[in-house]
Coordinates of C-alpha atoms and ligand atoms in Angstrom, one line a residue:
S1 CA -49.8 80.1 40.2
C2 CA -51.0 77.1 38.2
K3 CA -53.0 79.0 35.8
D4 CA -49.9 81.1 34.6
K5 CA -48.1 78.0 33.5
G6 CA -51.0 77.0 31.2
R7 CA -52.7 73.9 30.7
N8 CA -50.9 70.4 30.7
N9 CA -48.3 71.7 33.1
Y10 CA -48.1 69.9 36.3
C11 CA -47.8 71.9 39.5
F12 CA -46.1 70.9 42.7
Y13 CA -46.8 72.1 46.3
N14 CA -44.8 75.2 47.1
Q15 CA -43.9 76.2 50.6
D16 CA -45.3 79.7 50.0
M17 CA -48.7 78.4 49.4
N18 CA -51.2 79.0 52.0
Q19 CA -53.7 76.5 53.1
S20 CA -56.5 77.5 50.7
E21 CA -54.2 77.6 47.8
Q22 CA -53.1 74.0 48.5
E23 CA -56.7 73.1 48.8
V24 CA -57.4 74.4 45.5
L25 CA -54.5 72.7 43.9
Q26 CA -55.6 69.4 45.5
L27 CA -59.2 69.9 44.3
T28 CA -57.9 70.6 40.7
Q29 CA -55.8 67.4 40.8
D30 CA -58.9 65.6 42.0
L31 CA -60.9 67.0 39.2
R32 CA -58.4 65.8 36.7
Q33 CA -58.9 62.3 38.2
A34 CA -62.7 62.7 38.2
L35 CA -62.7 63.5 34.6
S36 CA -61.0 60.2 33.7
G37 CA -63.1 58.3 36.2
D38 CA -66.9 58.1 36.7
Q39 CA -67.3 60.8 39.5
L40 CA -69.1 63.2 37.2
C41 CA -72.7 62.9 36.1
L42 CA -75.3 65.2 34.7
H43 CA -78.6 66.1 36.3
Y44 CA -81.5 67.5 34.3
Q45 CA -83.9 70.3 35.3
P46 CA -87.2 70.5 33.4
K47 CA -88.0 73.6 31.4
V48 CA -91.7 74.0 31.5
E49 CA -94.3 75.7 29.2
L50 CA -96.2 78.0 31.7
K51 CA -99.5 77.8 29.8
T52 CA -99.8 74.1 29.7
G53 CA -97.4 72.8 32.3
N54 CA -95.8 70.7 29.6
I55 CA -92.1 69.8 29.9
V56 CA -90.4 71.1 26.7
G57 CA -86.8 70.4 27.5
A58 CA -84.2 70.2 30.3
E59 CA -81.0 71.9 31.3
A60 CA -78.0 69.6 31.9
L61 CA -76.2 70.5 35.1
V62 CA -72.9 68.9 35.9
R63 CA -72.5 67.2 39.3
W64 CA -69.3 65.9 41.0
Q65 CA -69.2 63.1 43.6
H66 CA -65.9 63.5 45.2
P67 CA -64.8 60.2 46.8
Q68 CA -63.9 61.8 50.1
R69 CA -65.9 65.1 50.2
G70 CA -69.1 64.0 48.7
W71 CA -71.1 66.2 46.3
I72 CA -69.2 69.4 45.3
S73 CA -71.2 72.2 43.6
P74 CA -70.4 73.3 40.1
V75 CA -70.3 76.9 41.5
E76 CA -67.1 75.7 43.2
F77 CA -65.4 73.4 40.6
I78 CA -66.3 74.9 37.3
P79 CA -64.1 78.1 38.1
L80 CA -61.3 75.7 39.1
A81 CA -61.7 73.8 35.8
E82 CA -61.6 77.0 33.9
R83 CA -58.4 78.1 35.6
A84 CA -56.8 74.8 35.1
G85 CA -57.8 74.3 31.4
L86 CA -59.8 71.3 32.3
I87 CA -63.0 73.0 31.3
V88 CA -62.4 72.1 27.5
E89 CA -62.4 68.4 28.3
L90 CA -65.2 68.6 30.9
G91 CA -67.3 70.8 28.5
L92 CA -67.0 68.3 25.7
W93 CA -68.0 65.5 28.0
V94 CA -71.0 67.5 29.1
L95 CA -72.0 68.2 25.5
E96 CA -71.6 64.6 24.4
S97 CA -73.5 63.1 27.3
A98 CA -76.3 65.7 27.1
V99 CA -76.8 65.4 23.3
S100 CA -76.8 61.6 23.5
Q101 CA -79.3 61.8 26.4
C102 CA -81.6 64.0 24.3
K103 CA -81.4 61.7 21.4
R104 CA -82.5 58.8 23.7
W105 CA -85.6 60.8 24.8
H106 CA -86.5 61.3 21.2
E107 CA -86.0 57.5 20.5
L108 CA -88.4 56.9 23.4
G109 CA -90.9 58.9 21.5
Y110 CA -90.5 62.4 23.2
K111 CA -89.4 64.0 20.1
N112 CA -90.0 67.6 21.0
L113 CA -87.7 67.7 24.0
S114 CA -84.5 70.0 23.8
V115 CA -81.5 70.0 26.0
S116 CA -79.6 73.0 27.3
V117 CA -75.9 72.9 27.9
N118 CA -73.9 75.6 29.7
V119 CA -70.8 76.8 27.8
S120 CA -67.9 78.6 29.3
A121 CA -66.2 81.4 27.5
I122 CA -62.9 79.5 27.5
Q123 CA -64.5 76.8 25.4
L124 CA -65.7 79.2 22.8
R125 CA -62.4 80.9 22.5
R126 CA -60.6 77.6 21.7
G127 CA -61.5 77.9 18.0
D128 CA -62.7 74.3 17.5
F129 CA -65.9 74.5 19.5
E130 CA -68.2 74.9 16.5
L131 CA -66.6 71.7 14.9
Q132 CA -67.0 69.9 18.2
V133 CA -70.7 70.8 18.2
K134 CA -71.0 69.5 14.5
Q135 CA -69.3 66.3 15.3
V136 CA -71.4 65.6 18.3
L137 CA -74.6 66.3 16.5
S138 CA -73.7 64.2 13.6
Q139 CA -72.5 61.3 15.6
T140 CA -75.6 61.2 17.7
G141 CA -77.9 62.0 14.9
L142 CA -79.7 64.9 16.9
S143 CA -80.8 67.8 14.9
G144 CA -79.2 71.2 16.0
E145 CA -82.6 72.7 16.9
F146 CA -82.9 70.6 19.9
L147 CA -79.7 71.7 21.4
V148 CA -79.6 75.0 23.3
L149 CA -76.3 76.6 24.2
E150 CA -76.4 78.8 27.4
L151 CA -73.9 81.6 27.2
T152 CA -73.2 84.3 29.7
E153 CA -73.6 88.0 28.9
S154 CA -69.9 88.8 29.7
L155 CA -68.9 86.2 27.1
L156 CA -70.6 88.3 24.5
L157 CA -68.7 91.5 25.4
D158 CA -65.8 89.8 23.5
V159 CA -65.7 91.8 20.2
Q160 CA -63.4 89.4 18.4
H161 CA -64.5 88.6 14.9
S162 CA -63.7 84.8 15.5
L163 CA -66.4 84.6 18.3
Q164 CA -69.0 86.1 15.8
M165 CA -68.0 83.6 13.2
C166 CA -68.2 80.7 15.7
L167 CA -71.7 81.7 17.0
Q168 CA -72.9 82.2 13.4
G169 CA -71.6 78.8 12.5
L170 CA -73.5 77.3 15.3
R171 CA -76.7 79.1 14.3
E172 CA -76.2 77.7 10.7
Q173 CA -76.3 74.2 12.2
G174 CA -79.7 75.1 13.8
V175 CA -78.4 75.3 17.3
I176 CA -80.3 77.7 19.6
L177 CA -78.3 80.4 21.5
A178 CA -79.5 81.4 24.9
I179 CA -78.2 84.1 27.4
D180 CA -78.0 82.8 30.7
D181 CA -78.5 84.8 33.9
F182 CA -79.9 87.7 31.8
G183 CA -79.9 91.1 33.6
T184 CA -76.9 90.5 35.8
G185 CA -74.2 91.3 33.3
Y186 CA -73.6 94.1 30.8
C187 CA -75.4 92.9 27.8
N188 CA -77.2 95.4 25.5
L189 CA -79.6 95.1 22.6
G190 CA -76.7 95.6 20.1
Y191 CA -75.0 92.4 21.2
L192 CA -78.3 90.5 21.1
Q193 CA -78.7 91.4 17.5
R194 CA -75.0 91.1 16.4
F195 CA -74.9 87.4 17.7
D196 CA -78.4 86.4 16.5
V197 CA -79.4 85.2 20.0
N198 CA -82.7 83.2 20.3
M199 CA -83.5 83.0 23.9
L200 CA -83.1 85.0 27.2
K201 CA -83.1 83.2 30.6
V202 CA -84.1 85.8 33.2
D203 CA -81.9 85.6 36.2
R204 CA -83.5 84.0 39.3
S205 CA -82.5 87.1 41.4
F206 CA -85.3 89.0 39.6
V207 CA -87.7 86.2 39.3
S208 CA -87.9 84.7 42.7
K209 CA -89.5 87.7 44.5
I210 CA -91.6 88.9 41.6
N211 CA -94.7 88.6 43.6
Q212 CA -93.4 90.5 46.5
S213 CA -91.3 93.2 44.9
K214 CA -92.8 96.0 42.6
Q215 CA -89.4 96.7 41.4
D216 CA -88.5 93.0 40.4
E217 CA -91.9 92.8 38.7
A218 CA -91.1 96.0 36.7
I219 CA -87.7 94.6 35.6
V220 CA -89.0 91.3 34.5
R221 CA -92.0 92.9 32.8
A222 CA -89.5 95.1 30.8
I223 CA -87.3 92.1 30.0
I224 CA -90.3 90.1 28.7
Q225 CA -91.5 93.0 26.5
M226 CA -88.1 93.6 25.1
A227 CA -87.7 89.9 24.3
H228 CA -91.1 89.9 22.6
S229 CA -90.3 92.8 20.5
L230 CA -87.0 91.3 19.4
N231 CA -88.7 87.8 18.8
L232 CA -86.6 86.3 21.5
E233 CA -87.8 83.3 23.5
I234 CA -87.9 83.9 27.2
V235 CA -87.4 81.5 30.1
A236 CA -87.7 82.5 33.7
E237 CA -85.2 80.8 36.1
G238 CA -85.6 80.2 39.7
V239 CA -89.4 79.7 39.9
E240 CA -90.0 78.4 43.4
T241 CA -93.7 78.9 43.9
E242 CA -97.0 78.6 42.2
E243 CA -97.7 82.3 42.7
V244 CA -94.5 83.2 40.9
A245 CA -95.3 80.8 38.1
E246 CA -98.8 82.3 37.7
Q247 CA -97.6 85.8 37.8
L248 CA -95.0 85.1 35.1
R249 CA -97.7 83.6 33.0
L250 CA -99.9 86.7 33.4
L251 CA -96.8 88.9 32.3
G252 CA -96.7 86.9 29.0
C253 CA -93.6 84.7 29.9
E254 CA -93.7 81.5 28.0
K255 CA -91.4 79.3 29.9
G256 CA -90.0 78.7 33.3
Q257 CA -87.5 76.6 35.3
G258 CA -87.3 76.1 39.0
F259 CA -87.7 74.1 42.2
Y260 CA -91.5 74.6 41.9
W261 CA -91.6 72.0 39.1
S262 CA -88.4 70.1 40.0
R263 CA -84.8 70.3 41.2
P264 CA -82.2 69.1 38.8
C265 CA -82.5 65.2 38.9
P266 CA -80.9 62.1 37.4
P267 CA -82.1 61.2 33.9
M268 CA -84.4 58.4 35.1
D269 CA -86.3 60.7 37.4
F270 CA -86.5 63.3 34.7
I271 CA -88.0 61.0 32.2
E272 CA -90.6 59.9 34.8
L273 CA -91.6 63.6 35.1
V274 CA -91.9 63.9 31.3
V275 CA -94.1 60.6 31.2
K276 CA -96.4 62.1 34.0
S277 CA -96.6 65.6 32.4
S278 CA -97.6 64.2 29.0
A279 CA -100.1 61.8 30.4
T280 CA -101.7 64.6 32.3
T281 CA -101.9 66.9 29.2
R282 CA -103.3 64.0 27.1
G283 CA -106.0 63.6 29.9
L284 CA -104.9 60.1 30.9
Ligands
C2E1 P1 -77.0 78.2 35.8 O1 -76.7 77.7 34.4 O2 -77.6 79.5 35.9 O3 -78.0 77.1 36.4 C1 -79.1 77.3 37.2 C2 -78.7 77.0 38.6 O4 -79.8 77.4 39.4 C3 -78.5 75.5 39.0 O5 -77.5 75.5 40.0 C4 -79.8 75.1 39.5 O6 -79.7 74.0 40.3 C5 -80.2 76.4 40.2 N1 -81.7 76.3 40.4 C6 -82.7 75.9 39.5 N2 -83.9 76.3 39.9 C7 -83.7 76.9 41.1 C8 -84.7 77.4 42.0 O7 -85.9 77.5 41.9 N3 -84.1 78.1 43.2 C9 -82.8 78.1 43.3 N4 -82.4 78.8 44.4 N5 -81.9 77.6 42.4 C10 -82.4 77.0 41.3 P2 -76.2 74.4 39.9 O8 -76.7 73.3 39.3 O9 -75.6 74.5 41.2 O10 -75.3 75.2 38.8 C11 -74.7 76.4 39.1 C12 -74.0 77.0 37.9 O11 -72.9 76.1 37.6 C13 -74.9 77.1 36.7 O12 -75.7 78.1 36.7 C14 -73.9 77.2 35.7 O13 -73.4 78.5 35.6 C15 -72.7 76.3 36.2 N6 -72.6 75.0 35.6 C16 -73.5 73.9 36.0 N7 -73.1 72.9 35.0 C17 -72.3 73.3 34.1 C18 -71.6 72.9 33.0 O14 -71.8 71.6 32.5 N8 -70.7 73.7 32.3 C19 -70.6 74.9 32.8 N9 -69.6 75.7 32.0 N10 -71.0 75.5 33.8 C20 -72.0 74.7 34.4
MG2 MG1 -77.5 77.7 32.6
MG3 MG1 -78.9 80.7 34.9
MG4 MG1 -75.7 81.0 36.8

């Protein structure tokens, strides 16, 4: 298949391929086009401080508007990009766009906003990721402490020394390291310390029913306690109702993200939410 031939190798249709393989191949070729055109954009989902309702940052989530098929979910095309080696180029584009966007928010006066970017394991294994981050930060003039990199637990199972050096280098630039979808992988406290992680994002599968399921509540409570004793910041994902937000607050969770506050939205809509939220907290 395509992936075995590595990146930068073109693939051609093969008679043995079934329908879905052909579809995947077509979509991968389309994605290559999308990267060089203007079919990709970023949406931003607010990260909210539960105590005050203040927006403290946003997660950048990539969106693809396919010319024929319309919007395609990143759940569908990120794996394709990973297999085809396109994730490196796509990931760099996401990083550059998100960091420049965050710099513009600061220039507008919202100097406390941070931006979170999802990072694929393949990007980190390339060896030059740390340098890419350094260059993007210095080109835009954003300080590293306003950039959060979201990593998955499985990525941290990699015991390679090079990964440790890379993440350490990122921390030295002030960049914040978060574990995405926490609780769904195989992470353990040892990895958390070894990699000097700063933040846990509790997976929405535990969060969304916290007010209905005692078991989910117990899991979230335990994660929050663990995070606190390890001095890790905690963000609950998938908050869809006021009840869940309130319960998280009572459990001592500091921050949340979810449809309750907003779906991921275009930059213009995001900044409008920020303006409104800061006007409310200033009592305007
Ligand atoms: P993720 O990083 O865990 O992002 C959170 C996902 O949950 C987003 O889906 C978001 O729209 C969704 N979500 C947020 N709040 C709620 C809620 O209250 N309820 C529910 N049901 N869902 C909620 P999205 O945008 O479809 O992204 C899916 C995944 O695709 C992301 O999961 C991330 O793993 C990946 N992804 C997205 N953008 C990028 C990117 O630029 N690079 C990489 N490598 N992966 C990306
Ligand atoms: Mg994420
Ligand atoms: Mg997540
Ligand atoms: Mg996810």
